[in-house]
Amino acid sequence: KMNTNIRVYLQGIGLYLKVATLCTLLCLTMQSCEKESHIDPEEKHAISMTATSTNMSPLRAIIDSDAKLQETDLGVYAHMQRANNEKILVFNNEKLYYDAGWKYDNIQYWIKSAIVYRFVAYSPYHTGNVSYDMDAHTLKISNIPYWQEVGDAIEDDDYLIANSNGNVDDYLSSDSKGVDLDFDHILSQLVVNIKKDASLNRTEYI
């Protein structure tokens, strides 16, 4: 009887060890799956941006071509919105610059769970006179001059702005595989025509 009890006891220990081993393997498997599920394949798709001036008709402006646009630094704001209407800031006045292609330093990746991305960019890049309202998707630029004479001086600023909205699939299926920022001028050209009347040559005597 004692031997029978010992066998039952040993069998119980064996069963316990098998169950414990199975549970351990199951936990390891679940942890492995959990880790794998946190590997986001979307990280392979960094957000890329390009800037163009196709909306700029030939005007007497400082920036009127892609080549001149590439000589400036651009500022970019952007946010993504999820299905529950949660908004997350993606770019916070990120500087976009041209170096054999448009580049930025704080690399961000597309998140496919976002239902929409909204971008707004401006030129020239500033750090102190620009603010962005994410909820209203509005950009405020302060201290823009009321008057600016267009000249050859390199310090002259030509204020530009661009907008882009869409979902991840739209952007990744575009020709550029990214965000195309097509800029417009903020300032308007003022043309004053003066017509000389013949009567202005007449001298009046009193």
GROMACS .gro file of N, CA, C and O in nm, residues 3-93:
model
  364
    3ASN      N    1   0.386   0.142  -0.126
    3ASN     CA    2   0.443   0.159  -0.259
    3ASN      C    3   0.343   0.223  -0.354
    3ASN      O    4   0.377   0.303  -0.440
    4THR      N    5   0.214   0.179  -0.337
    4THR     CA    6   0.108   0.237  -0.421
    4THR      C    7   0.096   0.386  -0.397
    4THR      O    8   0.083   0.466  -0.490
    5ASN      N    9   0.102   0.425  -0.270
    5ASN     CA   10   0.093   0.567  -0.237
    5ASN      C   11   0.210   0.646  -0.294
    5ASN      O   12   0.196   0.758  -0.340
    6ILE      N   13   0.329   0.582  -0.289
    6ILE     CA   14   0.447   0.648  -0.344
    6ILE      C   15   0.434   0.668  -0.493
    6ILE      O   16   0.464   0.775  -0.548
    7ARG      N   17   0.383   0.561  -0.565
    7ARG     CA   18   0.366   0.573  -0.709
    7ARG      C   19   0.266   0.684  -0.743
    7ARG      O   20   0.286   0.762  -0.835
    8VAL      N   21   0.154   0.686  -0.666
    8VAL     CA   22   0.053   0.790  -0.690
    8VAL      C   23   0.112   0.927  -0.665
    8VAL      O   24   0.091   1.022  -0.740
    9TYR      N   25   0.193   0.936  -0.559
    9TYR     CA   26   0.256   1.064  -0.524
    9TYR      C   27   0.353   1.109  -0.633
    9TYR      O   28   0.354   1.224  -0.677
   10LEU      N   29   0.433   1.012  -0.681
   10LEU     CA   30   0.529   1.044  -0.787
   10LEU      C   31   0.458   1.080  -0.917
   10LEU      O   32   0.499   1.170  -0.990
   11GLN      N   33   0.348   1.006  -0.945
   11GLN     CA   34   0.272   1.040  -1.065
   11GLN      C   35   0.213   1.181  -1.055
   11GLN      O   36   0.206   1.256  -1.152
   12GLY      N   37   0.171   1.213  -0.931
   12GLY     CA   38   0.116   1.348  -0.910
   12GLY      C   39   0.221   1.455  -0.933
   12GLY      O   40   0.196   1.559  -0.993
   13ILE      N   41   0.345   1.426  -0.884
   13ILE     CA   42   0.454   1.522  -0.907
   13ILE      C   43   0.484   1.534  -1.054
   13ILE      O   44   0.504   1.644  -1.108
   14GLY      N   45   0.486   1.420  -1.125
   14GLY     CA   46   0.511   1.423  -1.269
   14GLY      C   47   0.407   1.503  -1.344
   14GLY      O   48   0.439   1.580  -1.434
   15LEU      N   49   0.279   1.482  -1.306
   15LEU     CA   50   0.172   1.558  -1.371
   15LEU      C   51   0.186   1.706  -1.342
   15LEU      O   52   0.167   1.792  -1.430
   16TYR      N   53   0.223   1.738  -1.218
   16TYR     CA   54   0.241   1.878  -1.180
   16TYR      C   55   0.353   1.943  -1.260
   16TYR      O   56   0.341   2.055  -1.310
   17LEU      N   57   0.464   1.868  -1.275
   17LEU     CA   58   0.576   1.921  -1.351
   17LEU      C   59   0.539   1.943  -1.497
   17LEU      O   60   0.580   2.040  -1.560
   18LYS      N   61   0.461   1.847  -1.555
   18LYS     CA   62   0.418   1.861  -1.694
   18LYS      C   63   0.329   1.984  -1.711
   18LYS      O   64   0.344   2.061  -1.806
   19VAL      N   65   0.235   2.002  -1.616
   19VAL     CA   66   0.145   2.117  -1.622
   19VAL      C   67   0.224   2.246  -1.607
   19VAL      O   68   0.203   2.344  -1.680
   20ALA      N   69   0.319   2.246  -1.513
   20ALA     CA   70   0.401   2.365  -1.490
   20ALA      C   71   0.484   2.398  -1.613
   20ALA      O   72   0.497   2.515  -1.653
   21THR      N   73   0.542   2.294  -1.674
   21THR     CA   74   0.622   2.315  -1.795
   21THR      C   75   0.537   2.369  -1.908
   21THR      O   76   0.576   2.459  -1.982
   22LEU      N   77   0.415   2.310  -1.921
   22LEU     CA   78   0.323   2.354  -2.025
   22LEU      C   79   0.284   2.500  -2.004
   22LEU      O   80   0.279   2.579  -2.100
   23CYS      N   81   0.256   2.538  -1.880
   23CYS     CA   82   0.219   2.676  -1.849
   23CYS      C   83   0.334   2.771  -1.880
   23CYS      O   84   0.314   2.881  -1.933
   24THR      N   85   0.456   2.727  -1.846
   24THR     CA   86   0.573   2.810  -1.873
   24THR      C   87   0.591   2.833  -2.021
   24THR      O   88   0.614   2.945  -2.068
   25LEU      N   89   0.578   2.723  -2.099
   25LEU     CA   90   0.590   2.735  -2.244
   25LEU      C   91   0.481   2.824  -2.301
   25LEU      O   92   0.504   2.903  -2.394
   26LEU      N   93   0.360   2.810  -2.247
   26LEU     CA   94   0.248   2.891  -2.294
   26LEU      C   95   0.273   3.039  -2.266
   26LEU      O   96   0.247   3.125  -2.351
   27CYS      N   97   0.325   3.067  -2.145
   27CYS     CA   98   0.354   3.206  -2.110
   27CYS      C   99   0.463   3.264  -2.200
   27CYS      O  100   0.453   3.377  -2.247
   28LEU      N  101   0.566   3.183  -2.224
   28LEU     CA  102   0.674   3.229  -2.312
   28LEU      C  103   0.623   3.256  -2.453
   28LEU      O  104   0.660   3.353  -2.518
   29THR      N  105   0.534   3.166  -2.499
   29THR     CA  106   0.475   3.182  -2.632
   29THR      C  107   0.392   3.309  -2.640
   29THR      O  108   0.399   3.385  -2.736
   30MET      N  109   0.312   3.333  -2.534
   30MET     CA  110   0.228   3.453  -2.531
   30MET      C  111   0.313   3.579  -2.527
   30MET      O  112   0.283   3.677  -2.594
   31GLN      N  113   0.422   3.574  -2.447
   31GLN     CA  114   0.510   3.690  -2.441
   31GLN      C  115   0.576   3.714  -2.575
   31GLN      O  116   0.591   3.827  -2.619
   32SER      N  117   0.614   3.607  -2.642
   32SER     CA  118   0.677   3.619  -2.773
   32SER      C  119   0.580   3.680  -2.873
   32SER      O  120   0.615   3.769  -2.951
   33CYS      N  121   0.456   3.631  -2.870
   33CYS     CA  122   0.354   3.685  -2.960
   33CYS      C  123   0.327   3.831  -2.930
   33CYS      O  124   0.307   3.913  -3.019
   34GLU      N  125   0.327   3.862  -2.796
   34GLU     CA  126   0.300   4.000  -2.758
   34GLU      C  127   0.411   4.092  -2.808
   34GLU      O  128   0.386   4.200  -2.858
   35LYS      N  129   0.536   4.044  -2.796
   35LYS     CA  130   0.647   4.124  -2.844
   35LYS      C  131   0.639   4.141  -2.995
   35LYS      O  132   0.663   4.248  -3.048
   36GLU      N  133   0.602   4.034  -3.065
   36GLU     CA  134   0.592   4.042  -3.209
   36GLU      C  135   0.482   4.137  -3.252
   36GLU      O  136   0.494   4.207  -3.351
   37SER      N  137   0.372   4.141  -3.173
   37SER     CA  138   0.262   4.228  -3.208
   37SER      C  139   0.299   4.375  -3.191
   37SER      O  140   0.235   4.462  -3.246
   38HIS      N  141   0.402   4.401  -3.108
   38HIS     CA  142   0.446   4.538  -3.088
   38HIS      C  143   0.544   4.583  -3.196
   38HIS      O  144   0.583   4.698  -3.199
   39ILE      N  145   0.586   4.492  -3.280
   39ILE     CA  146   0.673   4.528  -3.390
   39ILE      C  147   0.586   4.586  -3.500
   39ILE      O  148   0.506   4.516  -3.561
   40ASP      N  149   0.598   4.715  -3.520
   40ASP     CA  150   0.509   4.786  -3.612
   40ASP      C  151   0.570   4.787  -3.752
   40ASP      O  152   0.672   4.853  -3.775
   41PRO      N  153   0.510   4.715  -3.846
   41PRO     CA  154   0.564   4.714  -3.982
   41PRO      C  155   0.557   4.850  -4.049
   41PRO      O  156   0.624   4.877  -4.147
   42GLU      N  157   0.474   4.942  -3.993
   42GLU     CA  158   0.461   5.075  -4.052
   42GLU      C  159   0.588   5.158  -4.031
   42GLU      O  160   0.606   5.261  -4.096
   43GLU      N  161   0.675   5.113  -3.942
   43GLU     CA  162   0.799   5.186  -3.920
   43GLU      C  163   0.886   5.187  -4.046
   43GLU      O  164   0.978   5.266  -4.056
   44LYS      N  165   0.854   5.101  -4.140
   44LYS     CA  166   0.928   5.098  -4.265
   44LYS      C  167   0.890   5.216  -4.354
   44LYS      O  168   0.955   5.241  -4.453
   45HIS      N  169   0.782   5.285  -4.318
   45HIS     CA  170   0.731   5.394  -4.401
   45HIS      C  171   0.749   5.527  -4.330
   45HIS      O  172   0.659   5.575  -4.261
   46ALA      N  173   0.866   5.585  -4.343
   46ALA     CA  174   0.889   5.717  -4.285
   46ALA      C  175   0.812   5.821  -4.365
   46ALA      O  176   0.793   5.808  -4.486
   47ILE      N  177   0.766   5.923  -4.297
   47ILE     CA  178   0.694   6.031  -4.364
   47ILE      C  179   0.793   6.116  -4.443
   47ILE      O  180   0.888   6.171  -4.386
   48SER      N  181   0.774   6.123  -4.573
   48SER     CA  182   0.859   6.206  -4.657
   48SER      C  183   0.778   6.324  -4.709
   48SER      O  184   0.655   6.316  -4.722
   49MET      N  185   0.847   6.433  -4.737
   49MET     CA  186   0.780   6.554  -4.784
   49MET      C  187   0.858   6.616  -4.899
   49MET      O  188   0.981   6.610  -4.902
   50THR      N  189   0.785   6.674  -4.993
   50THR     CA  190   0.845   6.750  -5.102
   50THR      C  191   0.777   6.886  -5.109
   50THR      O  192   0.661   6.900  -5.071
   51ALA      N  193   0.849   6.984  -5.157
   51ALA     CA  194   0.796   7.120  -5.168
   51ALA      C  195   0.811   7.168  -5.312
   51ALA      O  196   0.918   7.153  -5.372
   52THR      N  197   0.703   7.224  -5.366
   52THR     CA  198   0.704   7.272  -5.503
   52THR      C  199   0.640   7.411  -5.511
   52THR      O  200   0.575   7.456  -5.417
   53SER      N  201   0.658   7.473  -5.625
   53SER     CA  202   0.605   7.608  -5.646
   53SER      C  203   0.514   7.614  -5.768
   53SER      O  204   0.504   7.718  -5.833
   54THR      N  205   0.448   7.504  -5.799
   54THR     CA  206   0.367   7.499  -5.921
   54THR      C  207   0.247   7.592  -5.915
   54THR      O  208   0.192   7.630  -6.019
   55ASN      N  209   0.205   7.630  -5.794
   55ASN     CA  210   0.093   7.723  -5.781
   55ASN      C  211   0.135   7.868  -5.801
   55ASN      O  212   0.052   7.958  -5.802
   56MET      N  213   0.265   7.892  -5.813
   56MET     CA  214   0.315   8.028  -5.826
   56MET      C  215   0.328   8.065  -5.973
   56MET      O  216   0.416   8.016  -6.043
   57SER      N  217   0.239   8.148  -6.018
   57SER     CA  218   0.251   8.194  -6.157
   57SER      C  219   0.368   8.291  -6.166
   57SER      O  220   0.412   8.345  -6.065
   58PRO      N  221   0.423   8.312  -6.286
   58PRO     CA  222   0.537   8.403  -6.299
   58PRO      C  223   0.500   8.543  -6.250
   58PRO      O  224   0.425   8.616  -6.315
   59LEU      N  225   0.551   8.579  -6.135
   59LEU     CA  226   0.521   8.708  -6.075
   59LEU      C  227   0.651   8.778  -6.041
   59LEU      O  228   0.756   8.716  -6.033
   60ARG      N  229   0.641   8.905  -6.016
   60ARG     CA  230   0.758   8.977  -5.967
   60ARG      C  231   0.769   8.948  -5.818
   60ARG      O  232   0.729   9.027  -5.732
   61ALA      N  233   0.822   8.832  -5.785
   61ALA     CA  234   0.833   8.789  -5.647
   61ALA      C  235   0.973   8.736  -5.623
   61ALA      O  236   1.047   8.704  -5.716
   62ILE      N  237   1.010   8.726  -5.497
   62ILE     CA  238   1.142   8.676  -5.463
   62ILE      C  239   1.153   8.528  -5.495
   62ILE      O  240   1.251   8.481  -5.551
   63ILE      N  241   1.049   8.452  -5.457
   63ILE     CA  242   1.048   8.309  -5.484
   63ILE      C  243   0.941   8.281  -5.590
   63ILE      O  244   0.823   8.300  -5.565
   64ASP      N  245   0.984   8.238  -5.707
   64ASP     CA  246   0.889   8.210  -5.814
   64ASP      C  247   0.924   8.081  -5.888
   64ASP      O  248   0.877   8.057  -5.998
   65SER      N  249   1.008   7.996  -5.826
   65SER     CA  250   1.047   7.872  -5.890
   65SER      C  251   1.089   7.772  -5.783
   65SER      O  252   1.117   7.808  -5.669
   66ASP      N  253   1.095   7.645  -5.822
   66ASP     CA  254   1.140   7.541  -5.730
   66ASP      C  255   1.284   7.565  -5.685
   66ASP      O  256   1.320   7.542  -5.570
   67ALA      N  257   1.367   7.613  -5.777
   67ALA     CA  258   1.508   7.638  -5.745
   67ALA      C  259   1.522   7.742  -5.634
   67ALA      O  260   1.602   7.724  -5.540
   68LYS      N  261   1.444   7.849  -5.642
   68LYS     CA  262   1.451   7.952  -5.538
   68LYS      C  263   1.388   7.903  -5.407
   68LYS      O  264   1.432   7.939  -5.299
   69LEU      N  265   1.284   7.821  -5.419
   69LEU     CA  266   1.222   7.764  -5.299
   69LEU      C  267   1.321   7.675  -5.225
   69LEU      O  268   1.323   7.672  -5.102
   70GLN      N  269   1.405   7.606  -5.298
   70GLN     CA  270   1.504   7.518  -5.238
   70GLN      C  271   1.615   7.593  -5.165
   70GLN      O  272   1.691   7.533  -5.090
   71GLU      N  273   1.622   7.723  -5.185
   71GLU     CA  274   1.721   7.803  -5.114
   71GLU      C  275   1.671   7.847  -4.977
   71GLU      O  276   1.746   7.910  -4.901
   72THR      N  277   1.547   7.816  -4.944
   72THR     CA  278   1.489   7.858  -4.817
   72THR      C  279   1.465   7.738  -4.726
   72THR      O  280   1.462   7.623  -4.772
   73ASP      N  281   1.448   7.765  -4.598
   73ASP     CA  282   1.405   7.663  -4.503
   73ASP      C  283   1.256   7.680  -4.478
   73ASP      O  284   1.205   7.792  -4.470
   74LEU      N  285   1.184   7.568  -4.466
   74LEU     CA  286   1.040   7.569  -4.448
   74LEU      C  287   1.005   7.518  -4.308
   74LEU      O  288   1.077   7.436  -4.251
   75GLY      N  289   0.894   7.565  -4.255
   75GLY     CA  290   0.844   7.516  -4.127
   75GLY      C  291   0.721   7.430  -4.150
   75GLY      O  292   0.635   7.466  -4.230
   76VAL      N  293   0.710   7.317  -4.079
   76VAL     CA  294   0.598   7.224  -4.100
   76VAL      C  295   0.531   7.191  -3.966
   76VAL      O  296   0.598   7.157  -3.868
   77TYR      N  297   0.399   7.203  -3.966
   77TYR     CA  298   0.315   7.154  -3.857
   77TYR      C  299   0.226   7.044  -3.914
   77TYR      O  300   0.183   7.051  -4.029
   78ALA      N  301   0.195   6.943  -3.832
   78ALA     CA  302   0.104   6.837  -3.878
   78ALA      C  303   0.049   6.763  -3.758
   78ALA      O  304   0.113   6.753  -3.653
   79HIS      N  305  -0.073   6.712  -3.776
   79HIS     CA  306  -0.130   6.624  -3.673
   79HIS      C  307  -0.207   6.511  -3.742
   79HIS      O  308  -0.245   6.522  -3.858
   80MET      N  309  -0.223   6.403  -3.668
   80MET     CA  310  -0.303   6.290  -3.715
   80MET      C  311  -0.427   6.279  -3.628
   80MET      O  312  -0.428   6.321  -3.512
   81GLN      N  313  -0.534   6.222  -3.685
   81GLN     CA  314  -0.659   6.204  -3.612
   81GLN      C  315  -0.703   6.059  -3.620
   81GLN      O  316  -0.706   6.000  -3.728
   82ARG      N  317  -0.734   6.000  -3.504
   82ARG     CA  318  -0.780   5.861  -3.500
   82ARG      C  319  -0.932   5.854  -3.516
   82ARG      O  320  -1.000   5.956  -3.519
   83ALA      N  321  -0.984   5.732  -3.525
   83ALA     CA  322  -1.128   5.713  -3.546
   83ALA      C  323  -1.210   5.766  -3.429
   83ALA      O  324  -1.326   5.804  -3.447
   84ASN      N  325  -1.151   5.770  -3.308
   84ASN     CA  326  -1.224   5.822  -3.191
   84ASN      C  327  -1.208   5.974  -3.178
   84ASN      O  328  -1.237   6.031  -3.073
   85ASN      N  329  -1.160   6.038  -3.285
   85ASN     CA  330  -1.141   6.183  -3.293
   85ASN      C  331  -1.022   6.234  -3.210
   85ASN      O  332  -1.004   6.356  -3.198
   86GLU      N  333  -0.944   6.144  -3.154
   86GLU     CA  334  -0.825   6.186  -3.083
   86GLU      C  335  -0.725   6.245  -3.182
   86GLU      O  336  -0.697   6.187  -3.287
   87LYS      N  337  -0.670   6.361  -3.149
   87LYS     CA  338  -0.572   6.427  -3.235
   87LYS      C  339  -0.435   6.424  -3.168
   87LYS      O  340  -0.422   6.449  -3.048
   88ILE      N  341  -0.334   6.391  -3.247
   88ILE     CA  342  -0.197   6.380  -3.196
   88ILE      C  343  -0.106   6.464  -3.284
   88ILE      O  344  -0.105   6.450  -3.406
   89LEU      N  345  -0.029   6.552  -3.221
   89LEU     CA  346   0.064   6.636  -3.295
   89LEU      C  347   0.180   6.552  -3.348
   89LEU      O  348   0.242   6.476  -3.274
   90VAL      N  349   0.207   6.563  -3.475
   90VAL     CA  350   0.313   6.485  -3.540
   90VAL      C  351   0.436   6.571  -3.566
   90VAL      O  352   0.548   6.532  -3.534
   91PHE      N  353   0.415   6.690  -3.624
   91PHE     CA  354   0.525   6.784  -3.648
   91PHE      C  355   0.493   6.915  -3.578
   91PHE      O  356   0.384   6.969  -3.595
   92ASN      N  357   0.590   6.966  -3.503
   92ASN     CA  358   0.572   7.090  -3.429
   92ASN      C  359   0.677   7.190  -3.475
   92ASN      O  360   0.785   7.202  -3.418
   93ASN      N  361   0.645   7.260  -3.583
   93ASN     CA  362   0.736   7.356  -3.644
   93ASN      C  363   0.868   7.289  -3.682
   93ASN      O  364   0.977   7.339  -3.655
   0.00000   0.00000   0.00000
